[in-house]
PDB file of C-alpha atoms in Angstrom:
ATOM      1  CA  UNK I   1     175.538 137.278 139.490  1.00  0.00           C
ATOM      2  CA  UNK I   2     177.491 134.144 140.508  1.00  0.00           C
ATOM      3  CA  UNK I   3     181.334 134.315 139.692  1.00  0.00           C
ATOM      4  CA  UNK I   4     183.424 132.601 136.834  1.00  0.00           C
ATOM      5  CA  UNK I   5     179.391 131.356 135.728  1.00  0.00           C
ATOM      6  CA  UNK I   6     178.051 132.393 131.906  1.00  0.00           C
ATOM      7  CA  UNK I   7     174.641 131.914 131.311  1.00  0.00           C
ATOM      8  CA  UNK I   8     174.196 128.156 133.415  1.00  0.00           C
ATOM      9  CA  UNK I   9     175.415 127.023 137.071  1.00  0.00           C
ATOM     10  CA  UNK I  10     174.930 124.253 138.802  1.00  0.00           C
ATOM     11  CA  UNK I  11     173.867 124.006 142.673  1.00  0.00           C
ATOM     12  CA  UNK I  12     174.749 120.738 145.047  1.00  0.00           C
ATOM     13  CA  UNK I  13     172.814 122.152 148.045  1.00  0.00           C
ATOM     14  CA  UNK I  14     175.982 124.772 149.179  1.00  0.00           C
ATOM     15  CA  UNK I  15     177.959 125.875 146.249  1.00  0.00           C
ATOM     16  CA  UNK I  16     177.063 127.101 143.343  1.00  0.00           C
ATOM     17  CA  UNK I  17     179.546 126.665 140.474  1.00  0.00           C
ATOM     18  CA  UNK I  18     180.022 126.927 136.461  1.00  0.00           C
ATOM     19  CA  UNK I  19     178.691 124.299 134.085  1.00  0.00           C
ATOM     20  CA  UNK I  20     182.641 124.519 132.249  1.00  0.00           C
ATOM     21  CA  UNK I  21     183.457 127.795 131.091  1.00  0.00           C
ATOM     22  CA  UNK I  22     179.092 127.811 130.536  1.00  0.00           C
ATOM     23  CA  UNK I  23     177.681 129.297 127.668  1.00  0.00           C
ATOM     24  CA  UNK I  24     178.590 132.108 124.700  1.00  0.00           C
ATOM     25  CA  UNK I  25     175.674 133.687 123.287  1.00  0.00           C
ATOM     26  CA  UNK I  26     172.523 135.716 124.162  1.00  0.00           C
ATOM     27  CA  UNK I  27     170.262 133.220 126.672  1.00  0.00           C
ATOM     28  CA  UNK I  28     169.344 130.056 128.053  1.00  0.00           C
ATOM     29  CA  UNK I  29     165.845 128.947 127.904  1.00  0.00           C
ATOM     30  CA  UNK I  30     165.210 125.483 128.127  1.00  0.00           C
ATOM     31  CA  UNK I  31     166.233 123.058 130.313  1.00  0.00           C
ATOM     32  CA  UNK I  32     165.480 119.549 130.237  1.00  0.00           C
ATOM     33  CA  UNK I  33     167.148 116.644 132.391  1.00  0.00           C
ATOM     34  CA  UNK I  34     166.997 112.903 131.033  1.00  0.00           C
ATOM     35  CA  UNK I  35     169.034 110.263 132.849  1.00  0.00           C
ATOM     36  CA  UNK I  36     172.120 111.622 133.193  1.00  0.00           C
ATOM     37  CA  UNK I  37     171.825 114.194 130.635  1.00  0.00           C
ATOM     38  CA  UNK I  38     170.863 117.904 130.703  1.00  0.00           C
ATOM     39  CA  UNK I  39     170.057 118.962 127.750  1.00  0.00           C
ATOM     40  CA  UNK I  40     170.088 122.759 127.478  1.00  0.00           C
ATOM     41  CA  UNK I  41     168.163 125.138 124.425  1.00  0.00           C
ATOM     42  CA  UNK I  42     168.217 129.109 123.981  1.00  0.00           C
ATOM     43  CA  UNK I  43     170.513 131.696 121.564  1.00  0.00           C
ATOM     44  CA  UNK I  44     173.980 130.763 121.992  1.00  0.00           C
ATOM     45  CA  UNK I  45     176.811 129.109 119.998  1.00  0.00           C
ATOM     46  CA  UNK I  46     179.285 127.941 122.253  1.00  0.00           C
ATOM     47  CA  UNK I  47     179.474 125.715 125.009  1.00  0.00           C
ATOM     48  CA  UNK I  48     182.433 124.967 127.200  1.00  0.00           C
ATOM     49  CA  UNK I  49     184.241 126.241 123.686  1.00  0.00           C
ATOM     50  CA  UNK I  50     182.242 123.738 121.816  1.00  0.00           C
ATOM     51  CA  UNK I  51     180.378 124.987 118.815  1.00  0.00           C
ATOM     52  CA  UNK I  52     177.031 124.700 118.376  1.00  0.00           C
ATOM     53  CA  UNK I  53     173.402 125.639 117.389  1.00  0.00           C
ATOM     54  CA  UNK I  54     171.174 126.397 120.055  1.00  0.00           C
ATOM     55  CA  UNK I  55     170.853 123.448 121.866  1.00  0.00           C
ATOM     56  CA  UNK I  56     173.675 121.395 123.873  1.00  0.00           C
ATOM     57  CA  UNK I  57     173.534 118.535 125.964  1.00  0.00           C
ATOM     58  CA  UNK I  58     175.685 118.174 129.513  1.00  0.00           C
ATOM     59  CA  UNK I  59     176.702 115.048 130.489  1.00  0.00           C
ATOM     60  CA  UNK I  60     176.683 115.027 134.313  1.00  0.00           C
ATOM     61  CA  UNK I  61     178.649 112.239 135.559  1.00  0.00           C
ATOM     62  CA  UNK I  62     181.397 113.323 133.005  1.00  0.00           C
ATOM     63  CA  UNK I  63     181.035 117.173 133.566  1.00  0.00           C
ATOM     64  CA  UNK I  64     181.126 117.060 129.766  1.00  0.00           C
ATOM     65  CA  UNK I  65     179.220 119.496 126.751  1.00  0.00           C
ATOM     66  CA  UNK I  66     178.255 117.748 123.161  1.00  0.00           C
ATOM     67  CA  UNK I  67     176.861 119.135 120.556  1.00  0.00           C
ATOM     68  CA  UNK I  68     173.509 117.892 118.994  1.00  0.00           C
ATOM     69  CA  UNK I  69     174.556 117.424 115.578  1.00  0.00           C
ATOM     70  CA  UNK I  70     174.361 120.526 113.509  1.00  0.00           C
ATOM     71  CA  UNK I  71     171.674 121.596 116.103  1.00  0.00           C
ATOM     72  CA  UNK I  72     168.917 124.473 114.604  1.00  0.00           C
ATOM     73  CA  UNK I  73     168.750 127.112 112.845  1.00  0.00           C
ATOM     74  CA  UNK I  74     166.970 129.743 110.570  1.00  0.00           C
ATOM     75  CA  UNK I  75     164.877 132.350 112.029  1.00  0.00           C
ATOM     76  CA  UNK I  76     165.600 133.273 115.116  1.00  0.00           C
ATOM     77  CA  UNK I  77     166.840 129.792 115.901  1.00  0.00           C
ATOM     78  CA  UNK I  78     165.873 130.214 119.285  1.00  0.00           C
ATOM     79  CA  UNK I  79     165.185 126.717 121.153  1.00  0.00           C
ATOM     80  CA  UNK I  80     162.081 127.889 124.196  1.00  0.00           C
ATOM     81  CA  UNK I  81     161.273 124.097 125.113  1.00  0.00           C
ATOM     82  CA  UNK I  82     162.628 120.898 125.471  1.00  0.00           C
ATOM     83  CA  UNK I  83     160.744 117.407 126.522  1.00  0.00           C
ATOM     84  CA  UNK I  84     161.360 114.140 126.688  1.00  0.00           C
ATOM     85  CA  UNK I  85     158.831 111.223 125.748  1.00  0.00           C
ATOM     86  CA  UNK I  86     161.069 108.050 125.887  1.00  0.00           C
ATOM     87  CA  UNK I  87     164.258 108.134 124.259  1.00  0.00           C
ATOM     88  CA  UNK I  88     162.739 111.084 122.022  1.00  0.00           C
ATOM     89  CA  UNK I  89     163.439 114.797 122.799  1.00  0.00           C
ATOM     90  CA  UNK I  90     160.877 116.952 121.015  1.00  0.00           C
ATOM     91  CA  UNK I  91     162.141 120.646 120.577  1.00  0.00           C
ATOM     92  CA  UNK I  92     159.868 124.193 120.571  1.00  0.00           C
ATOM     93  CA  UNK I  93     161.216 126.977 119.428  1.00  0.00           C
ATOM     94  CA  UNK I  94     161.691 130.111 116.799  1.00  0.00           C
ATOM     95  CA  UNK I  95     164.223 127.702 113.534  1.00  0.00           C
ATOM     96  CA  UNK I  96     163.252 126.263 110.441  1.00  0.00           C
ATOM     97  CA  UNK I  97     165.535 123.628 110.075  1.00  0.00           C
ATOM     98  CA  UNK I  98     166.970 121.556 112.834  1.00  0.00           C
ATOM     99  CA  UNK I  99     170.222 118.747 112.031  1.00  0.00           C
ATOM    100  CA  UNK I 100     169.783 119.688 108.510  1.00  0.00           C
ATOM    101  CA  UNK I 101     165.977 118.788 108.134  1.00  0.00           C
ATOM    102  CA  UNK I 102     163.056 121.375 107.446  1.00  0.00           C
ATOM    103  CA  UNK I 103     161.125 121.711 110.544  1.00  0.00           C
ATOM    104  CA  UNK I 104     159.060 124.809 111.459  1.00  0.00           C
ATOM    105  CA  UNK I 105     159.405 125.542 114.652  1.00  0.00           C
ATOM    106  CA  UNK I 106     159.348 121.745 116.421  1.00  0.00           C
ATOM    107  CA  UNK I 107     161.291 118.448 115.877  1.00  0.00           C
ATOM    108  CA  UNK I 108     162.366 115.310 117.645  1.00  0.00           C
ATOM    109  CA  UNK I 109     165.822 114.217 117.989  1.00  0.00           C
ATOM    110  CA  UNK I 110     166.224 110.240 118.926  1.00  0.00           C
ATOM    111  CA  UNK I 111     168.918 110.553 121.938  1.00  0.00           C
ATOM    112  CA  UNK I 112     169.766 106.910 120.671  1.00  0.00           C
ATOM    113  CA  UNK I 113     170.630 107.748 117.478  1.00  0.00           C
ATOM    114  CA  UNK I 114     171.348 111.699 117.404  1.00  0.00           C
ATOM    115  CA  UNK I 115     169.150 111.782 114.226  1.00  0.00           C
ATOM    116  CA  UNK I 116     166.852 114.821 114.048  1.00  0.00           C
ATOM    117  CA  UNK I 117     163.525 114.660 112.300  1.00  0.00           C
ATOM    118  CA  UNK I 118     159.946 116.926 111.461  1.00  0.00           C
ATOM    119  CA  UNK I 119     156.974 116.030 112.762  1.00  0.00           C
ATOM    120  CA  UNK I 120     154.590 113.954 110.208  1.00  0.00           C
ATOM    121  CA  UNK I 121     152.829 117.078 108.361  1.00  0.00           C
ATOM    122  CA  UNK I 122     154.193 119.767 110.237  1.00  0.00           C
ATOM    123  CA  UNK I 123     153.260 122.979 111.666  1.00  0.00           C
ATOM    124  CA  UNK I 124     152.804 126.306 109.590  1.00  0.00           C
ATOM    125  CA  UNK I 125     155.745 127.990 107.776  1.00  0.00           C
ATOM    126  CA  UNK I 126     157.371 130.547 110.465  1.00  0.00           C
ATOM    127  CA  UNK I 127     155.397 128.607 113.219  1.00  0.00           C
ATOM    128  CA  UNK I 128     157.299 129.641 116.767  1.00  0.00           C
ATOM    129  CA  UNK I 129     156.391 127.272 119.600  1.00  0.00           C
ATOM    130  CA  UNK I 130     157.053 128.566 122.849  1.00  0.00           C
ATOM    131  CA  UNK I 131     156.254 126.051 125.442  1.00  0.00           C
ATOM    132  CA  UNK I 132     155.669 122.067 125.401  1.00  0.00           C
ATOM    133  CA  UNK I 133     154.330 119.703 127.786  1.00  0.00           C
ATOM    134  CA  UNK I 134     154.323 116.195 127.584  1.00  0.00           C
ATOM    135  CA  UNK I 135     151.449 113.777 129.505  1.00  0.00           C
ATOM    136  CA  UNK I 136     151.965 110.172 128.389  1.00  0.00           C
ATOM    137  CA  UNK I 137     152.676 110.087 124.837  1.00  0.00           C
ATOM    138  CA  UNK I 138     150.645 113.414 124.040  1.00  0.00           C
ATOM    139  CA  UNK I 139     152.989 116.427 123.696  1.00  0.00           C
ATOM    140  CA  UNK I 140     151.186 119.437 124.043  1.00  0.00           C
ATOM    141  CA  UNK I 141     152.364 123.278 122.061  1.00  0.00           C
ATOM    142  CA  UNK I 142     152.126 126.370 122.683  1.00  0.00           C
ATOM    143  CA  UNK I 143     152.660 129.868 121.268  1.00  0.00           C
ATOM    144  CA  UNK I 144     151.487 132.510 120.086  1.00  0.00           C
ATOM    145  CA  UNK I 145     147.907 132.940 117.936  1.00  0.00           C
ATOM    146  CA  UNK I 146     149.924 135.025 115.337  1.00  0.00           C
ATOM    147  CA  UNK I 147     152.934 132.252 115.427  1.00  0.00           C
ATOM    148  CA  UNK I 148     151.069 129.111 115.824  1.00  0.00           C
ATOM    149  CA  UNK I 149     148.691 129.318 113.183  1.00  0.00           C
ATOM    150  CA  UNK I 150     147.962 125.612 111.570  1.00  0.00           C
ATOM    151  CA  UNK I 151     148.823 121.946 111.033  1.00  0.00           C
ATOM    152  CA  UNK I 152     148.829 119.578 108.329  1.00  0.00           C
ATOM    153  CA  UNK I 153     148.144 115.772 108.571  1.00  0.00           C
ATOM    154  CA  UNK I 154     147.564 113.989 105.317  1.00  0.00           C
ATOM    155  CA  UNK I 155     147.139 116.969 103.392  1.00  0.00           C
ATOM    156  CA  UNK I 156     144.522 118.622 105.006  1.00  0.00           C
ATOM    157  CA  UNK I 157     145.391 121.907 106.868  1.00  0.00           C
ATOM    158  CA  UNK I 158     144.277 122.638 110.052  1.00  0.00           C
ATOM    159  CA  UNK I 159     143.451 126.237 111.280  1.00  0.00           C
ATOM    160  CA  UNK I 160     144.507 126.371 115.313  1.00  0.00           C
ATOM    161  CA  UNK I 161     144.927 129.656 117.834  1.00  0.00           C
ATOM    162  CA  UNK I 162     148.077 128.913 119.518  1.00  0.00           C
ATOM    163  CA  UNK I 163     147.537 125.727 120.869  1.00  0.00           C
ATOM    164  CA  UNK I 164     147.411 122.184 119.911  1.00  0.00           C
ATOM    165  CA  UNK I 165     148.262 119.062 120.578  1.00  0.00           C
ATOM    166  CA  UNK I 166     150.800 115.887 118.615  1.00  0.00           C
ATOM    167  CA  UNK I 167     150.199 112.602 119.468  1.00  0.00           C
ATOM    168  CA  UNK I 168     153.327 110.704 119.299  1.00  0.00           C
ATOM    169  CA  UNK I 169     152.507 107.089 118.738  1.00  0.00           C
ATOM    170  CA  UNK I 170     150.063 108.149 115.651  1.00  0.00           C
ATOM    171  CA  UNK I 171     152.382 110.937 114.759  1.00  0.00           C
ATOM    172  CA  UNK I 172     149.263 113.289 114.285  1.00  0.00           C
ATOM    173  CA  UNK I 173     148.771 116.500 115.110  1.00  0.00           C
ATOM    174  CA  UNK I 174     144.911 117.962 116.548  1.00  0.00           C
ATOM    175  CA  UNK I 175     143.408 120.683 118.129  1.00  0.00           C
ATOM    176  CA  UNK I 176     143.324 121.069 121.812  1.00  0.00           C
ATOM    177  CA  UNK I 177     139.599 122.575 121.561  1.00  0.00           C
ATOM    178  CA  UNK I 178     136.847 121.557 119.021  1.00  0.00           C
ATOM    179  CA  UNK I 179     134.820 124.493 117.982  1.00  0.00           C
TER     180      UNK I 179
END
């Protein structure tokens, strides 16, 4: 291990060194870097002595943590993946609500406005999404075939196998394969 470093570090091609006095909690999982920002998701709730849920963001011109708002929570409240799509971070993991609003297992936060919100129908209840990719504005899940189970848009539920896919300028979600 690296000295005087807790859970993150930072490298600048010789040294590495602490991200403040890093991280208090279990792991980091997710990193994600937008402009200036790192934003950084796993099981913790503390960073650099600042309280939070999960998820933290590190300014790095400043050297600075802030929390996300309330952050998320239930479950597990693990955070697995982070991505940006524009000024939008969407948010995979094992919660149920994230800055105070239901949302199984994925949200968006507006790094604009620091409002959190669900995706338009949402995933299954319990839904854990481990991994997200974004090409254009098509953000992509994954998890688990017992965790990611199904989708609603406009009432009508959607039976998927751990995979599927949320397009974010209709706000639906689909699945990746057609049987």
């Amino acid at each position: 291990s690296v000295a005087n470093t807790t859970y993150i570090c930072k490298y600048n091609g010789s040294t590495i060194s602490a991200l403040g006095t890093g991280i208090t909690g279990t792991v980091v999982y997710a990193l994600c870097a937008y402009g200036n920002t790192l934003y950084i998701g796993g099981k913790f709730t503390a960073a650099s002595g600042i309280s939070v849920n999960n998820i933290v963001a590190y300014n790095t011109l400043l050297n600075t943590f802030s929390a996300l708002g309330t952050g998320v929570t239930g479950n597990s409240g693990n955070v697995w993946a982070i991505v940006a799509i524009g000024t939008d971070l969407y948010i995979g993991g094992s919660f149920t609500t994230a800055g105070g609003v239901a949302a199984d297992g994925i949200c968006k936060y507006n790094t604009l406005t620091g409002v959190y919100s669900a995706l338009s129908g949402g995933l299954n209840a319990n839904s854990k999404v481990n991994r997200l990719c974004a090409i254009g504005s098509m953000l992509f899940l994954g998890g688990s075939a017992s965790n990611l189970t199904s989708f609603t848009n406009s009432g009508t539920t959607t039976t998927i196998s751990g995979i599927c896919k949320y397009n974010t300028l209709t706000n639906t979600f689909s699945p990746l394969f057609h049987n």
